[in-house]
Amino acid sequence: MKLITLNTWGGVLYEPLIEFIKKYAVETDVFCFQEVFPSLAAIRPSLGKVRPNLFFDIQNALPNFNGYHAVAQENDVGGLAIFIKKSFVVKKIEHIVVFPELNTMTDEKHEDYFSMGRDLQRMEFEDLGKTFAILNFHGMWVAKGKIDTDKRIEQSEKVRKIFNESNGAKILCGDFNSNPDTKSMEILSEGNRNLI
C-alpha cells in the first residue's frame, strides 16, 4: 500500500498541486491532505488566495477515489481530507476532535487560529483480509514555532491514545506542526516506526 500525505496550503499553488496529485494517483492508494476547503463560504480575506472548492477539485482529479472531509470549526470548513481508492472496503470513517473541542475559535472575526480546535480523521478499511487504520492529523499552530508547549504535549497524548485504540496495522500521518526532536513527537513515535 502506498500513502501520500501533504498540507495543500489551501490550494494556493493550485496548478502544481493538481499536477502532483494526478501524477501519483496511479501508484498511490491513499492521499491524506490538510488545509482543504470545500466551498467559497469558508474563505476569509485573511486566508489570501486559497482555492474555494479544493476538495471537489481534488475529487475531480481522482475519479477512482472516494473522498472524505472533516473540520474542527463549523463555518470554517478548511479541514482534513482523505481520498482512498474505490477498490478498498472502508469499514469506518470518523472525525475526532482532539484538542480542545469543536468550535473553539474565539475571535468574532474567526481569525484567532491559536484557539481553533484540532482534529483528526480515522479511517479503518480492509485489503486482502487485513485491517488497516489511517489517522490523518493537523496539529496546533502556535506563534512560538514548532517547539513543545504544554498544550502540544497534551494534544500528542490524546492523539496517541486514539492511535493505540485503533484496529489493525496503523499509520498516523499529517502536518504535526512540531519539530522532529520534540517531546510531542516522541510521544507519537514511541514504539513505532517514524518515517519523518
mmCIF file of C-alpha atoms in Angstrom:
data_model
loop_
_atom_site.group_PDB
_atom_site.id
_atom_site.type_symbol
_atom_site.label_atom_id
_atom_site.label_comp_id
_atom_site.label_asym_id
_atom_site.label_seq_id
_atom_site.Cartn_x
_atom_site.Cartn_y
_atom_site.Cartn_z
ATOM 1 C CA MET A 1 0.000 0.000 0.000
ATOM 2 C CA LYS A 2 1.238 3.489 -0.845
ATOM 3 C CA LEU A 3 0.116 6.619 1.003
ATOM 4 C CA ILE A 4 0.928 10.280 0.373
ATOM 5 C CA THR A 5 0.257 12.990 2.953
ATOM 6 C CA LEU A 6 0.503 16.695 2.154
ATOM 7 C CA ASN A 7 -0.563 20.046 3.556
ATOM 8 C CA THR A 8 -2.200 21.605 0.491
ATOM 9 C CA TRP A 9 -1.795 25.159 1.841
ATOM 10 C CA GLY A 10 -5.391 25.705 0.785
ATOM 11 C CA GLY A 11 -4.514 25.181 -2.863
ATOM 12 C CA VAL A 12 -2.607 28.470 -3.143
ATOM 13 C CA LEU A 13 -0.296 26.684 -5.585
ATOM 14 C CA TYR A 14 -3.224 25.008 -7.303
ATOM 15 C CA GLU A 15 -1.807 24.009 -10.707
ATOM 16 C CA PRO A 16 1.359 22.318 -9.342
ATOM 17 C CA LEU A 17 -0.745 20.641 -6.630
ATOM 18 C CA ILE A 18 -3.214 19.119 -9.094
ATOM 19 C CA GLU A 19 -0.383 18.069 -11.421
ATOM 20 C CA PHE A 20 1.331 16.335 -8.483
ATOM 21 C CA ILE A 21 -1.879 14.549 -7.463
ATOM 22 C CA LYS A 22 -2.606 13.343 -10.994
ATOM 23 C CA LYS A 23 0.991 12.233 -11.487
ATOM 24 C CA TYR A 24 0.963 9.995 -8.405
ATOM 25 C CA ALA A 25 -2.686 8.850 -8.476
ATOM 26 C CA VAL A 26 -1.940 5.691 -10.447
ATOM 27 C CA GLU A 27 0.593 4.349 -7.941
ATOM 28 C CA THR A 28 -0.993 5.728 -4.742
ATOM 29 C CA ASP A 29 -3.735 4.035 -2.726
ATOM 30 C CA VAL A 30 -4.480 6.773 -0.182
ATOM 31 C CA PHE A 31 -3.983 10.543 -0.107
ATOM 32 C CA CYS A 32 -4.238 12.406 3.219
ATOM 33 C CA PHE A 33 -4.457 16.183 2.928
ATOM 34 C CA GLN A 34 -4.622 19.091 5.350
ATOM 35 C CA GLU A 35 -5.977 22.635 4.784
ATOM 36 C CA VAL A 36 -8.612 21.609 2.250
ATOM 37 C CA PHE A 37 -11.576 23.913 1.579
ATOM 38 C CA PRO A 38 -14.802 22.598 0.018
ATOM 39 C CA SER A 39 -16.663 25.865 -0.559
ATOM 40 C CA LEU A 40 -16.436 29.603 -1.030
ATOM 41 C CA ALA A 41 -18.236 30.077 2.304
ATOM 42 C CA ALA A 42 -15.039 29.113 4.121
ATOM 43 C CA ILE A 43 -12.862 31.737 2.523
ATOM 44 C CA ARG A 44 -11.976 34.843 4.513
ATOM 45 C CA PRO A 45 -9.819 37.703 3.214
ATOM 46 C CA SER A 46 -7.026 36.892 5.667
ATOM 47 C CA LEU A 47 -6.584 33.483 4.056
ATOM 48 C CA GLY A 48 -5.320 35.056 0.864
ATOM 49 C CA LYS A 49 -5.581 33.159 -2.384
ATOM 50 C CA VAL A 50 -6.797 29.780 -1.173
ATOM 51 C CA ARG A 51 -8.824 27.644 -3.551
ATOM 52 C CA PRO A 52 -12.514 27.792 -2.534
ATOM 53 C CA ASN A 53 -13.589 24.392 -3.915
ATOM 54 C CA LEU A 54 -10.353 22.497 -3.401
ATOM 55 C CA PHE A 55 -11.968 19.351 -2.019
ATOM 56 C CA PHE A 56 -14.137 18.974 -5.134
ATOM 57 C CA ASP A 57 -11.264 19.923 -7.446
ATOM 58 C CA ILE A 58 -9.175 17.134 -5.932
ATOM 59 C CA GLN A 59 -12.102 14.722 -6.122
ATOM 60 C CA ASN A 60 -12.457 15.503 -9.835
ATOM 61 C CA ALA A 61 -8.729 14.849 -10.312
ATOM 62 C CA LEU A 62 -9.129 11.476 -8.555
ATOM 63 C CA PRO A 63 -12.135 9.773 -10.219
ATOM 64 C CA ASN A 64 -11.087 6.333 -8.922
ATOM 65 C CA PHE A 65 -11.030 7.507 -5.285
ATOM 66 C CA ASN A 66 -13.657 8.204 -2.646
ATOM 67 C CA GLY A 67 -13.117 11.425 -0.707
ATOM 68 C CA TYR A 68 -13.962 12.268 2.920
ATOM 69 C CA HIS A 69 -13.736 15.738 4.517
ATOM 70 C CA ALA A 70 -13.751 16.871 8.186
ATOM 71 C CA VAL A 71 -13.470 20.202 10.065
ATOM 72 C CA ALA A 72 -12.777 21.306 13.660
ATOM 73 C CA GLN A 73 -14.624 24.622 13.366
ATOM 74 C CA GLU A 74 -18.117 24.946 11.937
ATOM 75 C CA ASN A 75 -18.430 27.781 9.390
ATOM 76 C CA ASP A 76 -14.696 27.459 8.809
ATOM 77 C CA VAL A 77 -14.558 24.481 6.566
ATOM 78 C CA GLY A 78 -10.865 24.352 5.790
ATOM 79 C CA GLY A 79 -10.014 20.962 7.146
ATOM 80 C CA LEU A 80 -8.781 17.450 6.562
ATOM 81 C CA ALA A 81 -9.436 15.188 3.606
ATOM 82 C CA ILE A 82 -8.742 11.526 2.899
ATOM 83 C CA PHE A 83 -9.043 10.113 -0.613
ATOM 84 C CA ILE A 84 -8.890 6.318 -0.887
ATOM 85 C CA LYS A 85 -9.064 4.113 -3.972
ATOM 86 C CA LYS A 86 -12.553 2.768 -4.553
ATOM 87 C CA SER A 87 -11.191 -0.801 -4.620
ATOM 88 C CA PHE A 88 -10.687 -0.713 -0.824
ATOM 89 C CA VAL A 89 -13.518 -1.656 1.532
ATOM 90 C CA VAL A 90 -13.906 1.221 4.011
ATOM 91 C CA LYS A 91 -15.311 -0.107 7.281
ATOM 92 C CA LYS A 92 -15.369 3.112 9.268
ATOM 93 C CA ILE A 93 -14.558 6.793 8.866
ATOM 94 C CA GLU A 94 -14.548 9.007 11.943
ATOM 95 C CA HIS A 95 -13.945 12.653 12.685
ATOM 96 C CA ILE A 96 -12.433 13.083 16.159
ATOM 97 C CA VAL A 97 -11.748 16.469 17.719
ATOM 98 C CA VAL A 98 -8.506 16.100 19.630
ATOM 99 C CA PHE A 99 -7.889 19.458 21.276
ATOM 100 C CA PRO A 100 -9.573 21.174 22.940
ATOM 101 C CA GLU A 101 -13.019 20.649 21.349
ATOM 102 C CA LEU A 102 -15.206 21.519 18.357
ATOM 103 C CA ASN A 103 -15.848 25.219 17.628
ATOM 104 C CA THR A 104 -13.329 26.812 19.983
ATOM 105 C CA MET A 105 -12.068 29.569 17.681
ATOM 106 C CA THR A 106 -12.776 32.592 19.861
ATOM 107 C CA ASP A 107 -12.291 35.713 17.761
ATOM 108 C CA GLU A 108 -15.539 37.180 16.461
ATOM 109 C CA LYS A 109 -13.978 37.548 13.036
ATOM 110 C CA HIS A 110 -12.875 33.917 13.035
ATOM 111 C CA GLU A 111 -9.219 34.876 12.787
ATOM 112 C CA ASP A 112 -7.847 33.570 16.093
ATOM 113 C CA TYR A 113 -6.194 30.402 14.771
ATOM 114 C CA PHE A 114 -4.420 29.800 18.085
ATOM 115 C CA SER A 115 -7.783 28.897 19.616
ATOM 116 C CA MET A 116 -9.026 26.674 16.777
ATOM 117 C CA GLY A 117 -9.728 23.098 17.753
ATOM 118 C CA ARG A 118 -7.520 20.378 16.309
ATOM 119 C CA ASP A 119 -8.937 17.237 14.811
ATOM 120 C CA LEU A 120 -8.097 14.058 13.044
ATOM 121 C CA GLN A 121 -9.763 11.655 10.682
ATOM 122 C CA ARG A 122 -9.592 7.961 11.428
ATOM 123 C CA MET A 123 -10.378 5.556 8.621
ATOM 124 C CA GLU A 124 -10.461 1.798 9.010
ATOM 125 C CA PHE A 125 -10.505 -0.334 5.879
ATOM 126 C CA GLU A 126 -9.664 -3.819 4.645
ATOM 127 C CA ASP A 127 -7.341 -5.100 1.981
ATOM 128 C CA LEU A 128 -6.699 -8.782 1.267
ATOM 129 C CA GLY A 129 -8.373 -9.742 4.543
ATOM 130 C CA LYS A 130 -6.212 -7.434 6.661
ATOM 131 C CA THR A 131 -7.489 -4.424 8.621
ATOM 132 C CA PHE A 132 -5.728 -1.058 8.380
ATOM 133 C CA ALA A 133 -6.255 2.232 10.213
ATOM 134 C CA ILE A 134 -5.122 5.572 8.853
ATOM 135 C CA LEU A 135 -5.195 8.644 11.070
ATOM 136 C CA ASN A 136 -4.910 11.987 9.259
ATOM 137 C CA PHE A 137 -3.969 14.766 11.680
ATOM 138 C CA HIS A 138 -3.281 18.514 11.593
ATOM 139 C CA GLY A 139 -1.603 19.661 14.795
ATOM 140 C CA MET A 140 -1.988 23.007 16.505
ATOM 141 C CA TRP A 141 -0.087 26.011 15.281
ATOM 142 C CA VAL A 142 1.415 28.470 17.751
ATOM 143 C CA ALA A 143 3.362 31.684 17.241
ATOM 144 C CA LYS A 144 6.334 30.353 19.234
ATOM 145 C CA GLY A 145 7.159 27.958 16.414
ATOM 146 C CA LYS A 146 7.166 24.172 16.314
ATOM 147 C CA ILE A 147 8.531 23.656 19.818
ATOM 148 C CA ASP A 148 6.951 21.848 22.760
ATOM 149 C CA THR A 149 4.222 23.575 24.762
ATOM 150 C CA ASP A 150 2.016 22.107 27.486
ATOM 151 C CA LYS A 151 -0.926 22.161 25.078
ATOM 152 C CA ARG A 152 1.041 20.436 22.323
ATOM 153 C CA ILE A 153 2.139 17.697 24.701
ATOM 154 C CA GLU A 154 -1.464 17.222 25.874
ATOM 155 C CA GLN A 155 -2.578 17.108 22.239
ATOM 156 C CA SER A 156 0.028 14.430 21.429
ATOM 157 C CA GLU A 157 -1.069 12.344 24.412
ATOM 158 C CA LYS A 158 -4.670 12.430 23.169
ATOM 159 C CA VAL A 159 -3.657 11.545 19.608
ATOM 160 C CA ARG A 160 -1.514 8.677 20.895
ATOM 161 C CA LYS A 161 -4.463 7.307 22.891
ATOM 162 C CA ILE A 162 -6.677 7.367 19.783
ATOM 163 C CA PHE A 163 -3.882 5.742 17.774
ATOM 164 C CA ASN A 164 -3.474 2.959 20.348
ATOM 165 C CA GLU A 165 -7.225 2.292 20.323
ATOM 166 C CA SER A 166 -7.305 1.909 16.518
ATOM 167 C CA ASN A 167 -7.654 -1.523 14.931
ATOM 168 C CA GLY A 168 -5.232 -3.289 12.627
ATOM 169 C CA ALA A 169 -1.985 -2.054 11.120
ATOM 170 C CA LYS A 170 -1.848 1.691 11.830
ATOM 171 C CA ILE A 171 -0.483 4.791 10.124
ATOM 172 C CA LEU A 172 -0.540 8.251 11.702
ATOM 173 C CA CYS A 173 0.219 10.975 9.178
ATOM 174 C CA GLY A 174 -0.367 14.656 8.512
ATOM 175 C CA ASP A 175 1.028 18.045 9.410
ATOM 176 C CA PHE A 176 2.011 17.806 13.081
ATOM 177 C CA ASN A 177 3.327 21.382 13.346
ATOM 178 C CA SER A 178 6.067 20.066 15.669
ATOM 179 C CA ASN A 179 9.792 19.734 15.203
ATOM 180 C CA PRO A 180 11.013 16.121 14.950
ATOM 181 C CA ASP A 181 13.134 16.416 18.123
ATOM 182 C CA THR A 182 10.286 17.471 20.462
ATOM 183 C CA LYS A 183 8.648 15.527 23.284
ATOM 184 C CA SER A 184 5.379 15.992 21.381
ATOM 185 C CA MET A 185 6.772 13.918 18.514
ATOM 186 C CA GLU A 186 8.431 11.436 20.854
ATOM 187 C CA ILE A 187 5.023 10.669 22.390
ATOM 188 C CA LEU A 188 3.602 9.948 18.942
ATOM 189 C CA SER A 189 6.502 7.892 17.635
ATOM 190 C CA GLU A 190 7.493 5.830 20.699
ATOM 191 C CA GLY A 191 7.408 2.133 19.829
ATOM 192 C CA ASN A 192 6.526 2.865 16.217
ATOM 193 C CA ARG A 193 8.469 3.373 13.016
ATOM 194 C CA ASN A 194 8.907 7.117 12.460
ATOM 195 C CA LEU A 195 9.309 7.982 8.778
ATOM 196 C CA ILE A 196 9.888 11.717 9.307
#
